[in-house]
Structures are given as structure tokens and as C-alpha cells.
Short mmCIF file of C-alpha atoms in Angstrom, two decimals:
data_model
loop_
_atom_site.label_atom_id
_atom_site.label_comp_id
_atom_site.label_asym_id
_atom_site.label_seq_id
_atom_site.Cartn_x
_atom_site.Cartn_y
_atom_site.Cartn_z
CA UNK A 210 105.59 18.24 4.68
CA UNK A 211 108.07 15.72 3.74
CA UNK A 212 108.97 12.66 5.22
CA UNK A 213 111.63 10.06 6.40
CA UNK A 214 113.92 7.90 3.89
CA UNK A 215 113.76 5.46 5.82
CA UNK A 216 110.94 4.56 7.87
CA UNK A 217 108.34 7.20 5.87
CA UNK A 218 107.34 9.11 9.24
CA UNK A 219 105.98 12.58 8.42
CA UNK A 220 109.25 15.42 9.22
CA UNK A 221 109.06 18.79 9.64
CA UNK A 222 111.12 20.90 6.70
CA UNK A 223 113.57 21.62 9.01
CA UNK A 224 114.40 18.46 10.80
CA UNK A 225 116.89 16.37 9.81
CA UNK A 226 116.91 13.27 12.16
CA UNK A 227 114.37 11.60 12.31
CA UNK A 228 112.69 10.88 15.45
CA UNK A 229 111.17 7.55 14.80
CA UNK A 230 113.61 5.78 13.46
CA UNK A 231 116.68 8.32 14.54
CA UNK A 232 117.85 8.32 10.86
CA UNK A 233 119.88 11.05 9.24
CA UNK A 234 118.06 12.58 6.33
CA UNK A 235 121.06 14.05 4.96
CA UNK A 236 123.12 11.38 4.83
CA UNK A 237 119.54 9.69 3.07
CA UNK A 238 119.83 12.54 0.53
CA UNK A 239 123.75 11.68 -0.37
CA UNK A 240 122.77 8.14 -1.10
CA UNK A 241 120.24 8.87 -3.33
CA UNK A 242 121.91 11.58 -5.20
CA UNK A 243 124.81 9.04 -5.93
CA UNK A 244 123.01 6.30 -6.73
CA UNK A 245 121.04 8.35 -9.37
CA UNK A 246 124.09 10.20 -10.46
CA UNK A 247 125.46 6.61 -12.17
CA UNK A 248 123.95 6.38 -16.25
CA UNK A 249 121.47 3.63 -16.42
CA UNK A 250 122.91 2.78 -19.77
CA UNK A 251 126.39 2.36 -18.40
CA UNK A 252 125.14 -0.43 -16.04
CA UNK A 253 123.77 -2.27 -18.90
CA UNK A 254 127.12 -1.92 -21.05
CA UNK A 255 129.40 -3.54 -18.24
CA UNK A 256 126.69 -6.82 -17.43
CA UNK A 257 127.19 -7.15 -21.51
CA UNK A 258 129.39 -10.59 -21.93
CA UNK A 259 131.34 -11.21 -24.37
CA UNK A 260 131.00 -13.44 -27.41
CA UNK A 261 132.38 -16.84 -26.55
CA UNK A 262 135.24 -18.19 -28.76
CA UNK A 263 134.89 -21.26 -30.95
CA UNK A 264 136.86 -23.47 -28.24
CA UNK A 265 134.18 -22.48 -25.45
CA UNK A 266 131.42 -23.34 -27.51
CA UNK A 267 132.76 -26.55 -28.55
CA UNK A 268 133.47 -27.19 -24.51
CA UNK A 269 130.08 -25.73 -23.55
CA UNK A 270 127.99 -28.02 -26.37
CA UNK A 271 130.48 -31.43 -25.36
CA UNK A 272 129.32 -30.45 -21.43
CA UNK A 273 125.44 -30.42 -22.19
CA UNK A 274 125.85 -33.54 -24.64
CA UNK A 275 128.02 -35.49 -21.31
CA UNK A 276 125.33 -34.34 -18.91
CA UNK A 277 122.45 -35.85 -21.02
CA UNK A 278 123.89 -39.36 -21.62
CA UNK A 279 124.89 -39.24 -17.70
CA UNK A 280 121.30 -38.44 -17.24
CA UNK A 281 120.11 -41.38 -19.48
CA UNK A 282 122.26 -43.70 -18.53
CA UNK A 283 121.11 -43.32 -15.04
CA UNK A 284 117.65 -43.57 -15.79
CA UNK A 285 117.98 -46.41 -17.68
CA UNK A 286 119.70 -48.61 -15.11
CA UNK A 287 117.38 -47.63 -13.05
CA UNK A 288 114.63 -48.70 -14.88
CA UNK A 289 116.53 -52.21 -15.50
CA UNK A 290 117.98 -53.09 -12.09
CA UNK A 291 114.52 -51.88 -9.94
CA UNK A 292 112.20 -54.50 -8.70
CA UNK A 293 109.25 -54.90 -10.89
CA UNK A 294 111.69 -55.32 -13.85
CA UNK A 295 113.31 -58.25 -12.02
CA UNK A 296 109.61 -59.19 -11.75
CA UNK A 297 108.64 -58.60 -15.20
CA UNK A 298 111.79 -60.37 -16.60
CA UNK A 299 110.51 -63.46 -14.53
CA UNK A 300 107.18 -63.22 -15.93
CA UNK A 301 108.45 -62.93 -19.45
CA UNK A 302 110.77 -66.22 -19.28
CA UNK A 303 107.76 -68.26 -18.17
CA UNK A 304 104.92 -67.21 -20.40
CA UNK A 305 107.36 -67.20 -23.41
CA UNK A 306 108.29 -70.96 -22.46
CA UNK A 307 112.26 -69.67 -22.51
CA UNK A 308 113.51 -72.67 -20.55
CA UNK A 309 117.26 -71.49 -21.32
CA UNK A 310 116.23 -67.61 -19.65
CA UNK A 311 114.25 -68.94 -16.30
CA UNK A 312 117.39 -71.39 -15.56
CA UNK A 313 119.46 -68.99 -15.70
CA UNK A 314 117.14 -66.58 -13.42
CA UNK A 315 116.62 -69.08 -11.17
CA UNK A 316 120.64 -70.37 -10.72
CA UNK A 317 121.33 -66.81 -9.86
CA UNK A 318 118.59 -66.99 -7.17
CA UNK A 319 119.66 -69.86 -4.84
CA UNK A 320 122.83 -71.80 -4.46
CA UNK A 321 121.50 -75.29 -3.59
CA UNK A 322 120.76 -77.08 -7.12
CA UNK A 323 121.93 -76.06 -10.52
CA UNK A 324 118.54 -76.57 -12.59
CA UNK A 325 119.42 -77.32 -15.91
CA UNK A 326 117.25 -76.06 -18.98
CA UNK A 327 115.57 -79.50 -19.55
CA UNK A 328 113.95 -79.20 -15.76
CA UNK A 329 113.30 -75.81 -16.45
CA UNK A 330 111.20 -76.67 -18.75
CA UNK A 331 109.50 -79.04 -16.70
CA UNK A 332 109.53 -76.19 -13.96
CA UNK A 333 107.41 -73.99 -16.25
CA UNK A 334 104.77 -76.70 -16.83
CA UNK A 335 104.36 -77.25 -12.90
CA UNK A 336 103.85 -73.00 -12.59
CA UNK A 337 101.26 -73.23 -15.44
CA UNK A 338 99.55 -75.76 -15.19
CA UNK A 339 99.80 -77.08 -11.67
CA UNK A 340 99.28 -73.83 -10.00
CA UNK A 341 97.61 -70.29 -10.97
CA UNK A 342 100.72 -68.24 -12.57
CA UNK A 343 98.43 -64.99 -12.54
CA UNK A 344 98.28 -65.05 -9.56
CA UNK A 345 102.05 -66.06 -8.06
CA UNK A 346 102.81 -62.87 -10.93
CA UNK A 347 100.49 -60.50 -9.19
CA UNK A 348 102.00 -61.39 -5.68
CA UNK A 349 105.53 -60.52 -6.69
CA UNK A 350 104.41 -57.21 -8.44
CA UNK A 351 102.64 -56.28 -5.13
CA UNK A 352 106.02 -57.15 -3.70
CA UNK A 353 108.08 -54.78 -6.31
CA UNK A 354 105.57 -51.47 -5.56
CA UNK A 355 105.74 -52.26 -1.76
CA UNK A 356 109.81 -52.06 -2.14
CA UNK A 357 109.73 -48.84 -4.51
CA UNK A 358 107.44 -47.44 -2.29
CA UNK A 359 109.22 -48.07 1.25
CA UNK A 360 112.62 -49.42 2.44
CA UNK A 361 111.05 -50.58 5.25
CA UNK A 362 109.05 -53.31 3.58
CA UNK A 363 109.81 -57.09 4.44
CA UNK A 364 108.36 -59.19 1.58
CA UNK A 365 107.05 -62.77 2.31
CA UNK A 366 107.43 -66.31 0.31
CA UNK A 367 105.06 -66.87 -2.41
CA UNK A 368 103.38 -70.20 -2.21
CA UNK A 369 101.91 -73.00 -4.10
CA UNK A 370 98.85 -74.31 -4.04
CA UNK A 371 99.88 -77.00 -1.51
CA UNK A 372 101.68 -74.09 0.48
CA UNK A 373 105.06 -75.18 0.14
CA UNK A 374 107.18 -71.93 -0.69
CA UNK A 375 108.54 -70.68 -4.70
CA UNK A 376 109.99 -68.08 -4.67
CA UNK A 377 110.35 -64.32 -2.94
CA UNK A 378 111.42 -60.94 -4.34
CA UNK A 379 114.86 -59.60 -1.76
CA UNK A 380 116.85 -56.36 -1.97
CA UNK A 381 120.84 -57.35 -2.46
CA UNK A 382 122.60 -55.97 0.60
CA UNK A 383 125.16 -54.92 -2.14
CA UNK A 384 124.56 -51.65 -4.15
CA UNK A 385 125.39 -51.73 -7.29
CA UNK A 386 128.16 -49.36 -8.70
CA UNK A 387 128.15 -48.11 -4.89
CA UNK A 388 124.88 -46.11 -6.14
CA UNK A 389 122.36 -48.61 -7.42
CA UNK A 390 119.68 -50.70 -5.37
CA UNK A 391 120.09 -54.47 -6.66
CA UNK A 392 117.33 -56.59 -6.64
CA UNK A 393 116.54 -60.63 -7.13
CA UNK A 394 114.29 -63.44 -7.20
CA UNK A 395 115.24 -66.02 -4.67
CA UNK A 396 113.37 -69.57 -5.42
CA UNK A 397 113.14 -72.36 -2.74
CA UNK A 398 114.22 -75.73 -3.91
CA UNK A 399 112.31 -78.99 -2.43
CA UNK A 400 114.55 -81.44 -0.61
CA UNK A 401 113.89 -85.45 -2.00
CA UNK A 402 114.09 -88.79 -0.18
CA UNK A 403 114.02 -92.08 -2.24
CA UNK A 404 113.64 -95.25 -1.05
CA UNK A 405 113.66 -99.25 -2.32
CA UNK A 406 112.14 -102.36 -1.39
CA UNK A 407 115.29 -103.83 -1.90
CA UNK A 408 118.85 -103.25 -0.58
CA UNK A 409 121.85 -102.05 -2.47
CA UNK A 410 119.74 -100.27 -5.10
CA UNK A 411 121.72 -97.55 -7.05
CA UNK A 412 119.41 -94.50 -7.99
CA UNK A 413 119.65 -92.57 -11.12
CA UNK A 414 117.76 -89.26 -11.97
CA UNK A 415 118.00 -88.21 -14.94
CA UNK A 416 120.83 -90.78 -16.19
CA UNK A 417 122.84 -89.37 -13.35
CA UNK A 418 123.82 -91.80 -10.71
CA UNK A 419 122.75 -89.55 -7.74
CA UNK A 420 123.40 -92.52 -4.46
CA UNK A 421 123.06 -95.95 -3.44
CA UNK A 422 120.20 -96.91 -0.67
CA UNK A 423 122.24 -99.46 1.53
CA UNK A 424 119.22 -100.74 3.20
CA UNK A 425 115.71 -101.92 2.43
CA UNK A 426 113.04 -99.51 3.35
CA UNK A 427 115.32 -96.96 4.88
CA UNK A 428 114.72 -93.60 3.15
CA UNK A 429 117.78 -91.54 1.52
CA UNK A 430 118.20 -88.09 1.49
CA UNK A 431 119.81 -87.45 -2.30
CA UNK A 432 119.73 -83.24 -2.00
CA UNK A 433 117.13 -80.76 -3.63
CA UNK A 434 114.67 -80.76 -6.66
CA UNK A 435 112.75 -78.45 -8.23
CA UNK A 436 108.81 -79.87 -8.97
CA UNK A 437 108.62 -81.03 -12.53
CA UNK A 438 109.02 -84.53 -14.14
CA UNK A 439 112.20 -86.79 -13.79
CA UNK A 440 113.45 -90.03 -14.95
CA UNK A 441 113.94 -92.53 -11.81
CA UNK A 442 115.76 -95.40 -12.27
CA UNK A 443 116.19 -97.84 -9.77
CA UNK A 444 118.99 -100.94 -10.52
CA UNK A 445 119.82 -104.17 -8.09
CA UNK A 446 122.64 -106.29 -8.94
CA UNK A 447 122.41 -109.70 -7.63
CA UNK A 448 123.37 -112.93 -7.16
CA UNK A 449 120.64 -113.63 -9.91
CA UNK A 450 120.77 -111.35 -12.16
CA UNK A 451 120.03 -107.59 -12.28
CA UNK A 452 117.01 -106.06 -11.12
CA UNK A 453 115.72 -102.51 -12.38
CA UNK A 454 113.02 -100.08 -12.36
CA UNK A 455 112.83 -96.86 -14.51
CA UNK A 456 109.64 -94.62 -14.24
CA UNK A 457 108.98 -90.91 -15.03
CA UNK A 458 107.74 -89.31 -11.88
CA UNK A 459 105.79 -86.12 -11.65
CA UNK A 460 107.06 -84.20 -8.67
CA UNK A 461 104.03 -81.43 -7.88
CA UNK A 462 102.50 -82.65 -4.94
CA UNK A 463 105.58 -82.03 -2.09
CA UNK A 464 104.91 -81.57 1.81
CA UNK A 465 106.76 -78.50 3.69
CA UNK A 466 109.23 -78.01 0.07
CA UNK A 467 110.28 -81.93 0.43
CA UNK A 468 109.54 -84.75 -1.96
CA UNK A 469 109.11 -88.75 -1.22
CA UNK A 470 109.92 -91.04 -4.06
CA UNK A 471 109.06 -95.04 -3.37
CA UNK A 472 111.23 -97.52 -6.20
CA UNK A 473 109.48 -100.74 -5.90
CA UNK A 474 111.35 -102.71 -8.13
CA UNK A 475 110.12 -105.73 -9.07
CA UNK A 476 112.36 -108.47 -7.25
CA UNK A 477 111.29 -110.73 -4.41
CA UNK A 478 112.80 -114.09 -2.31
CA UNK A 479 111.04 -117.05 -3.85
CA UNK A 480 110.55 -120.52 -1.58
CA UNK A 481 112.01 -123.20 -3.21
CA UNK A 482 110.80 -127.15 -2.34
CA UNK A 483 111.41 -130.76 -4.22
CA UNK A 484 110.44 -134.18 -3.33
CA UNK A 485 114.32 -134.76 -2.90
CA UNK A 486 115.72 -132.07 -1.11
CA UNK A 487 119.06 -133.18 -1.62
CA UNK A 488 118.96 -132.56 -5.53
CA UNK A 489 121.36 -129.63 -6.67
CA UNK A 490 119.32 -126.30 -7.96
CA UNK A 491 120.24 -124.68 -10.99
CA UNK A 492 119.28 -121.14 -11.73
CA UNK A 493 119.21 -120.45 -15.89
CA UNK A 494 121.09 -123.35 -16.26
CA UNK A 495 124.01 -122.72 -14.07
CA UNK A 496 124.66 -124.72 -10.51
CA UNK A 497 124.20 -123.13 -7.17
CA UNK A 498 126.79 -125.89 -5.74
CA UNK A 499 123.94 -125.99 -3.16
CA UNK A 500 120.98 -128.65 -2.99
CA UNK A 501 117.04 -127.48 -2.44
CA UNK A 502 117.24 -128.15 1.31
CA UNK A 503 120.38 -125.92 1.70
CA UNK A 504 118.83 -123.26 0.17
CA UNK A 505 115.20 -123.30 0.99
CA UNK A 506 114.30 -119.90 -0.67
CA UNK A 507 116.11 -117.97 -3.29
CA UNK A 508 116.20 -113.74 -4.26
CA UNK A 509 115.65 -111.50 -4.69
CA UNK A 510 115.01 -112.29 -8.52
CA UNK A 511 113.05 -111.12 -11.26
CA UNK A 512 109.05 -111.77 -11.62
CA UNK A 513 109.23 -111.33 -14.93
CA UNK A 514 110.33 -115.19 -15.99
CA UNK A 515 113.67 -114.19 -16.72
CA UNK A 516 114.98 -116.56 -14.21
CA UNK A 517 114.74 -120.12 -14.82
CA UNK A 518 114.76 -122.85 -12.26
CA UNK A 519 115.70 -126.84 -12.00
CA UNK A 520 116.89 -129.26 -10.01
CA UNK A 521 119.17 -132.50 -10.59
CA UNK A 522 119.94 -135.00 -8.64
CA UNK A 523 121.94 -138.56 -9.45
CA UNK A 524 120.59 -141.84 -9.27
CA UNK A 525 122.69 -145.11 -9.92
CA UNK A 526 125.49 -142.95 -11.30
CA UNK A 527 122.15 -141.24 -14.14
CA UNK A 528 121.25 -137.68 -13.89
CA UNK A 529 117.96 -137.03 -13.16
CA UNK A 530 116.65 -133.63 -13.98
CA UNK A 531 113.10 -131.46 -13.29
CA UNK A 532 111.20 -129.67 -15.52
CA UNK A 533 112.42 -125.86 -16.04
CA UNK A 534 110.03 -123.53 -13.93
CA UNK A 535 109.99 -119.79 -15.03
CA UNK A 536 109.59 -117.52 -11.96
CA UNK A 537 106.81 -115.18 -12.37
CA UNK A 538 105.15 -115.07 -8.64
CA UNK A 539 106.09 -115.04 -5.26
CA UNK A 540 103.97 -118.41 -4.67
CA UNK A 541 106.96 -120.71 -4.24
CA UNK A 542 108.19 -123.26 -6.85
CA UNK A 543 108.08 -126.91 -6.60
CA UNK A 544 110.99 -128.58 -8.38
CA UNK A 545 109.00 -132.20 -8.70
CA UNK A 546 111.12 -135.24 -10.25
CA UNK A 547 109.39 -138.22 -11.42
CA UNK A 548 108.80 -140.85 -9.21
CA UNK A 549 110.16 -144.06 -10.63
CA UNK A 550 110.74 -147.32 -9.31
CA UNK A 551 114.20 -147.99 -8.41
CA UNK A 552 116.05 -150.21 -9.71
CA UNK A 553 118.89 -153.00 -8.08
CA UNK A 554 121.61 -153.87 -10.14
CA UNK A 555 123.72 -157.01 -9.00
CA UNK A 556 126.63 -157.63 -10.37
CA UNK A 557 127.71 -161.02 -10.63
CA UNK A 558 130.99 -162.05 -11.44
CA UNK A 559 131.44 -164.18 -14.24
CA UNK A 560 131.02 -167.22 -12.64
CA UNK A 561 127.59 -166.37 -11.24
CA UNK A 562 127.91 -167.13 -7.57
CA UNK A 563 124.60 -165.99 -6.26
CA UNK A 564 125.64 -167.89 -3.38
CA UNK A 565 128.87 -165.21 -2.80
CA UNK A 566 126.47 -162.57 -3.68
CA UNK A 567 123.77 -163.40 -1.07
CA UNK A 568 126.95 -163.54 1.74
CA UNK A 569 127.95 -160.30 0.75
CA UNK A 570 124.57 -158.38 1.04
CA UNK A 571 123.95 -160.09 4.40
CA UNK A 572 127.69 -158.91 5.63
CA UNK A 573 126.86 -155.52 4.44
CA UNK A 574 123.78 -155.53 6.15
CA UNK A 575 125.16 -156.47 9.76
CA UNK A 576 128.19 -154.25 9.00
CA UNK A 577 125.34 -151.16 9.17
CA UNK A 578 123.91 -152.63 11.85
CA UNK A 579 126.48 -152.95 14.16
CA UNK A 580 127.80 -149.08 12.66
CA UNK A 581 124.49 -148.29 14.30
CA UNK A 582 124.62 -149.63 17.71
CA UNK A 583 127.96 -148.42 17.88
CA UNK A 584 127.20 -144.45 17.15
CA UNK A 585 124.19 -145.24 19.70
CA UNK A 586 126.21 -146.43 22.09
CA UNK A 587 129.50 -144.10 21.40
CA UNK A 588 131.32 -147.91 21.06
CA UNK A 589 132.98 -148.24 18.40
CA UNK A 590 134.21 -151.51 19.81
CA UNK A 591 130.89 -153.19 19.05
CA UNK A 592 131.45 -152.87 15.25
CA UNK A 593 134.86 -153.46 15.11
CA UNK A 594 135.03 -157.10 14.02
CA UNK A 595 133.67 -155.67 10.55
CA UNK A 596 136.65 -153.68 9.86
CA UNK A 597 140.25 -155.03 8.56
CA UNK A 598 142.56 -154.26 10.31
CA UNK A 599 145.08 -153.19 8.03
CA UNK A 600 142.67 -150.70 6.40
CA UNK A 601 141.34 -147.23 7.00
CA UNK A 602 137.69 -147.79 7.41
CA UNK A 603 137.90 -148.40 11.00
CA UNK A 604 140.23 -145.05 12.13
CA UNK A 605 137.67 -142.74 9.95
CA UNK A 606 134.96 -144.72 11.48
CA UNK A 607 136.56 -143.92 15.17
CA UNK A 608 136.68 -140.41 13.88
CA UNK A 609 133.13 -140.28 12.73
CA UNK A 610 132.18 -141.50 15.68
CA UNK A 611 133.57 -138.44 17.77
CA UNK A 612 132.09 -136.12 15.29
CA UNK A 613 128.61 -137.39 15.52
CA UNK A 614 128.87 -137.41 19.93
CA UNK A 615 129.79 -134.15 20.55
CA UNK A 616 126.46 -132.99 17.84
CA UNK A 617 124.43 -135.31 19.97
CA UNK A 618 122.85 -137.30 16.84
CA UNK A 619 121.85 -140.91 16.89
CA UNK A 620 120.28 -142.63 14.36
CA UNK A 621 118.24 -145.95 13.29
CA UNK A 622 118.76 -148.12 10.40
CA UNK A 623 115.87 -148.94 8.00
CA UNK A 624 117.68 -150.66 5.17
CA UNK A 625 120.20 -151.83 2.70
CA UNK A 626 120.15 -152.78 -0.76
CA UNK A 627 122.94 -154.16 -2.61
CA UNK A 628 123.36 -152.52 -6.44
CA UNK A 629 126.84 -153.01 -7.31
CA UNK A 630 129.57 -155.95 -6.64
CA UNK A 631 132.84 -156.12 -8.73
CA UNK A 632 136.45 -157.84 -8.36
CA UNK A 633 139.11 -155.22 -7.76
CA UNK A 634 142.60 -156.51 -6.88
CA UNK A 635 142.93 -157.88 -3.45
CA UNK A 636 139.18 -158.21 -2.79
CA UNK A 637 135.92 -156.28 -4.07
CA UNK A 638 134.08 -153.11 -5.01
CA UNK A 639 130.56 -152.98 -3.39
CA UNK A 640 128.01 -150.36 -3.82
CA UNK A 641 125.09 -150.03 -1.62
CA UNK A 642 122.06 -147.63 -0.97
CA UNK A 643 121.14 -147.79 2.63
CA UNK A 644 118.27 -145.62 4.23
CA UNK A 645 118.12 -143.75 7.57
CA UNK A 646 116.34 -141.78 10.25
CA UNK A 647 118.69 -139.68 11.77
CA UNK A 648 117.66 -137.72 15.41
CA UNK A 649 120.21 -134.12 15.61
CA UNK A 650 120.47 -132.78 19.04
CA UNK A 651 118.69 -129.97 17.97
CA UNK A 652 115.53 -132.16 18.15
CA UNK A 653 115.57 -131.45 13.96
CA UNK A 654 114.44 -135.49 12.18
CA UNK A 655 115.28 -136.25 9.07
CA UNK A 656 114.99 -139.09 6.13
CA UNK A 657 118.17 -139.55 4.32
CA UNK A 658 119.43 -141.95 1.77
CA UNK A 659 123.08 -142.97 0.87
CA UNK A 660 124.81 -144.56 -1.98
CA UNK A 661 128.14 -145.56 -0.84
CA UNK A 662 131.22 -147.65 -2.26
CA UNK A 663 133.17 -149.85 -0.19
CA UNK A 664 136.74 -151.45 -0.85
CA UNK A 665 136.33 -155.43 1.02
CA UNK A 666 138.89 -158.08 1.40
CA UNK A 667 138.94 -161.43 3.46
CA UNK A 668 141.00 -161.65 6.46
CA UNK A 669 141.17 -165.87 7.86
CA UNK A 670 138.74 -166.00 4.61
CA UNK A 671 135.78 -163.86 6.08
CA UNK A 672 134.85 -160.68 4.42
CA UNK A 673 135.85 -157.59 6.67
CA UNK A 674 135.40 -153.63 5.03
CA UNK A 675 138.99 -152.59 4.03
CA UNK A 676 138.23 -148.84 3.14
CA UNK A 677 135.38 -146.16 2.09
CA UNK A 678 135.79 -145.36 -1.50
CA UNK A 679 132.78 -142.91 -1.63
CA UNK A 680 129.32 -141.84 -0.41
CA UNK A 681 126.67 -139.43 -1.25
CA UNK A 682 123.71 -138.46 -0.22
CA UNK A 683 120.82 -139.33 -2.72
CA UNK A 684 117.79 -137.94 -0.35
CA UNK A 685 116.69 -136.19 2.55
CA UNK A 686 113.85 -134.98 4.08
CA UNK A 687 111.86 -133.59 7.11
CA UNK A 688 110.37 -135.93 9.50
#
């Protein structure tokens, strides 16, 4: 019994469809016939290629030798530009101490300060010694196999021991070469304040003159750090002299990635007192222009006796000078003179008329009276007979007198001494000292003491004050 070509269902010998599958098994039969009619050998001769010419070969072998450095040059920027080689590069620029390599790294990873190599440096010290570098390495290599692993990964900071934020492995939104995943380090610089006990104070880090803090106390942002050890240098210029500060600071110990630098320079307002207030201070030899009692206090100066005080004052046309006080504390410095007794000069004309002399003391001595009562009384009538006429004395004392109402002072007399009389041409010279307590509106006292130089003449032969040549004030104090 044979069966079907096709589906292998048993036929009779005679049937020729089959009646399974409805196949004709003559048509079967034809196939197979041809398709066993065609020389097994003949097949094999026409899939026989021919030999390739010396031209193909040479474009073949170039092909296979393109295709392999295409191949390697893929895998090797991909082994350069993936993340734990970014990593690894990092890791190698620290332990090795390559200052020059990690600046670089770490320019390309923010924007907000250019680290130079020196801080660096510094930089490397602060990962290695201040903080565990194992284990800020180990973070950011967890961080490389989480990104090779999955796209969806969102790495965090990595922190310091203080938990202020270093540094954090990102993917570059751009591709590189359109193909390539870019990767990079991105470090978090620490914002610095500095501030000064003193105002005006320009601030240098690193030589570099980085701002000037306007106000005492008053904190001034100056941009961003990166921990490690600067130079701060801290310089007041003065009316006294220059002030500075310079000390190396080790920034490692920042709050929330910001750092807080104090300059205390050494420079403070020093009190200043004398048993005559009215003497002129000097500072290293040079005049204020301004007496003790003007100034009261002085600064800010040097601590460091750099600045040398003294007072001088004039007595009976002599300079009279303190001792020199360094200033080396803020407890205040007493310029002190000498007490001495003071002397009276009279001078006598040549023909010794102690007689004229006694008449002219007296008349001084009612003429400063009677000046009295009249800036009491806002009179000047009731010293008037004193004055000549003719001079100036009287119009400046009408003058004075206006000055000294509207300020609301009055004043009491204590004394006179005469020190000087001379000739002069059309009368005399006189010189007195006279002392006075003097009552401001203000409710202020004071002690004050005046030489002064008068120009006299005789009108109807008596003695009447032509003129005021000069006066200064030789003392003053607090009452």
C-alpha cells in the first residue's frame, strides 16, 4: 500500500487524490522526478565563487582593519568618558597630591570660584585629613554603578563630616559626539563673610584685595571658598597711622557650605586727660592743632607703642612739654605737666616807678571787674569809662558782649596778676593772667585762665584800654 506525498495517509494503488489532504499524487510524482532529475554535482559547481582579484582583497582586508579600530575606538571612549572613570580620575588627583589635576577637575565642575592650584592643595589636605577620603571615594563609586546600572538613578550630595555638601557625580544633558553619555563631578563651593572691629578695613585673601567692610561689626559677604588655609589680611588707614592684621586661617569647620571669618585688628579709641586741658596734644611728635579738652579720646590707634603721645602748653611766652607716653592699653593716658610755681614778672621802666606800676595793676584789675558786671548785666555801659574812646577795645568789647548773651554764659572774676608792663609809643604794653569761672547755658562750669596783652594810653591823664593786642587761653578745666 503506498501512501500520500503530502500528508503520509495510507492510499490505495489506484487512487490518486488523496482524500485527507485532497492532494494530487501525480502532480507529487512530477515534482519529485524533476527535482531528482537535476545532477547533485552541478548544484555544487554553480554555488562555487570565484577567486577574488588582488583589488577586492586589498578592499576586503582595509574593511575588516576600519571595522576593528571603529570597534576600539568606541570601546575605549567608552571606557574613558563613563562614570566610575570620572570617579577614578578624581580619586587619582587626590591621593597622588596632583594639586595642578584636581583644580582643573574641579573648575570644570562649578562656575562660582576659579580654585587655583595653591588652594588645591590646601583642598586636598582638608579631604585627607579633615574628613575620611575612603569613604567620600566609596560614595561616588556607589554613585557611578547606580548610573551604569539605571538611567533612572538620581544621585545625592556627598557630605563632610560637619554635613555641609562636596561634591556629587551628574550625567551632562549633552551627549557627546551625539552618541556618548558625558559625565562630571560637580563640587559645592562654601560662601564667606568677614567682618572687623573697626570700620573702613580693606580685606585681602591671599594678597588679593577681595572688599572693603564700610562699617564696624557689620558682616561682608566677599563670594565663595573652598575649605583649606588662606592668608587674611586685614589693613585700617587712619588718622594715626595704619592699622593691620594678617593671620592664616584654617577654613574646615563651615555651617550649611558658608564660612565666618572675625579680623580683630588690634586698634582701639584711647581717653586722653592732663592737668591743663588746654595744652595742645601731639601724636609722634606732630600737632593735632587741637588741645586735650577738645579732643578727650583719640583712635583708633595701635596697642603696640607705635604711637607716641605729649602734650605742650605755653607759659609766660616758655613751652612747657609732658613726658612721651607710648600707647600700649586701652586704660587711658594721663599727659601730667609739672606743677611749678608761677612766676610774676614786672617790668619796670627804667626809672623804676613802682608807684606807676602799682596804678596800673589796680586799673587793670577794676577794668576786669567792671568787664564782669557788664557781661552779667548785658551793660556794656557799666564798663565803658575803661575804654578810650578813640580805640577798638570798646566796639569788640560791645561785640563780645552780644556773643556771650545769646550763649547764655556769665561768669565771675577770681583774679589778676600783672606780668608784663612796657612803653610802646603813645602809651603802654601790659600783659596780664587773669582767672575765671565761667557758667555756659548748657549748665557745663568751667576753670579757665588767660594771658592777655593790652595796648593803654591816658586820656585827661588817666589810663583808659586803647586796644586788645592778644589773648590765650593758658588753662581750663571742669568744675
Amino acid at each position: 500500500m503506498k501512501s500520500c506525498e503530502n500528508c503520509g495517509m495510507p492510499l490505495r494503488k489506484d487512487e490518486q487524490v488523496c482524500g485527507h489532504c485532497r492532494e494530487n499524487q501525480e502532480q507529487q510524482d512530477k515534482v519529485k522526478k524533476i527535482s531528482v532529475s537535476i545532477p547533485f554535482e552541478k548544484i555544487l559547481n554553480n554555488l562555487k565563487w570565484k577567486p577574488l582579484s588582488k583589488k577586492g582583497k586589498t578592499l576586503v582586508f582595509t574593511s575588516l582593519i576600519f571595522l576593528a579600530i571603529l570597534i576600539g575606538i568606541h570601546l575605549t571612549i567608552s571606557s574613558l568618558i563613563n562614570p566610575m572613570s570620572v570617579v577614578e580620575e578624581f580619586e587619582k588627583a587626590v591621593l597622588e597630591k596632583d594639586a595642578k589635576q584636581l583644580a582643573s577637575i574641579i573648575n570644570k565642575g562649578q562656575k562660582n570660584y576659579s580654585i587655583s592650584e595653591k588652594e588645591a592643595a590646601s583642598y586636598i589636605s582638608y579631604l585627607t585629613k579633615q574628613n575620611n577620603f575612603t569613604t567620600i571615594d566609596n560614595q561616588l563609586k556607589m554613585q557611578a554603578n547606580e548610573l551604569d546600572d539605571s538611567h533612572e538613578f538620581v544621585p545625592i550630595p556627598i557630605t563632610d563630616k560637619h554635613g555641609n555638601h562636596l561634591v556629587i557625580l551628574n550625567k551632562d544633558y549633552k551627549k557627546k559626539w551625539l552618541f556618548y553619555d558625558q559625565y562630571y563631578l560637580e563640587f559645592y563651593p562654601f560662601s564667606l563673610t568677614v567682618t572687623s572691629n573697626l570700620p573702613n578695613t580693606e580685606v585681602f585673601v591671599n594678597d588679593k584685595k577681595v572688599t572693603k567692610i564700610q562699617a564696624a561689626e557689620e558682616p561682608v559677604s566677599i563670594g565663595f571658598v573652598f575649605p583649606g588655609e588662606y592668608q587674611f589680611k586685614g589693613t585700617f588707614k587712619g588718622e594715626y597711622g595704619d592699622i593691620t592684621k594678617e593671620e592664616n586661617i584654617n577654613l574646615t569647620e563651615g555651617n550649611g557650605n558658608s564660612f565666618s571669618v572675625y579680623l580683630q585688628l588690634d586698634g582701639q579709641y584711647v581717653s586722653i586727660s592732663s592737668n591743663h586741658d588746654d595744652a595742645i596734644l601731639y601724636v609722634n611728635g606732630k600737632s593735632t592743632g587741637q588741645t586735650v579738652n577738645e579732643l578727650e579720646s583719640i583712635g583708633p590707634v595701635n596697642m603696640d607703642g607705635s604711637i607716641k603721645l605729649h602734650a605742650e602748653r605755653k607759659v609766660n611766652g616758655k613751652t612747657i612739654k609732658t613726658d612721651v607716653i607710648p600707647v600700649t592699653d586701652e586704660s587711658g593716658i594721663d599727659l601730667a605737666f609739672e606743677e611749678e610755681e608761677e612766676e610774676e614778672y614786672e617790668y619796670v621802666a627804667a626809672s623804676t616807678d613802682t608807684k606807676f606800676v602799682d596804678e596800673v595793676s589796680q586799673f587793670m584789675n577794676d577794668f576786669y571787674i567792671a568787664g564782669v558786671q557788664a557781661i552779667n548785666s548785658r551793660n556794656i555801659s557799666v564798663a565803658e569809662a575803661y575804654h578810650d574812646p578813640s580805640g577798638t577795645s570798646l566796639g569788640e568789647a560791645k561785640e563780645y558782649l552780644k556773643s556771650i548773651e545769646k550763649r547764655g554764659i556769665t561768669e565771675e572774676f577770681i583774679s589778676m596778676s600783672l606780668i608784663d608792663l612796657q612803653e610802646a609809643e603813645g602809651g603802654y604794653k601790659v600783659t596780664t593772667q587773669e582767672d575765671y569761672k565761667i557758667f555756659y547755658g548748657n549748665g557745663a562750669k568751667k576753670y579757665k585762665k588767660f594771658q592777655t596783652l593790652y595796648y593803654l594810653t591816658k586820656v585827661d591823664g588817666k589810663l583808659k584800654v586803647h586796644s586788645l593786642l592778644k589773648t590765650e587761653e593758658i588753662e581750663s578745666k571742669d568744675l
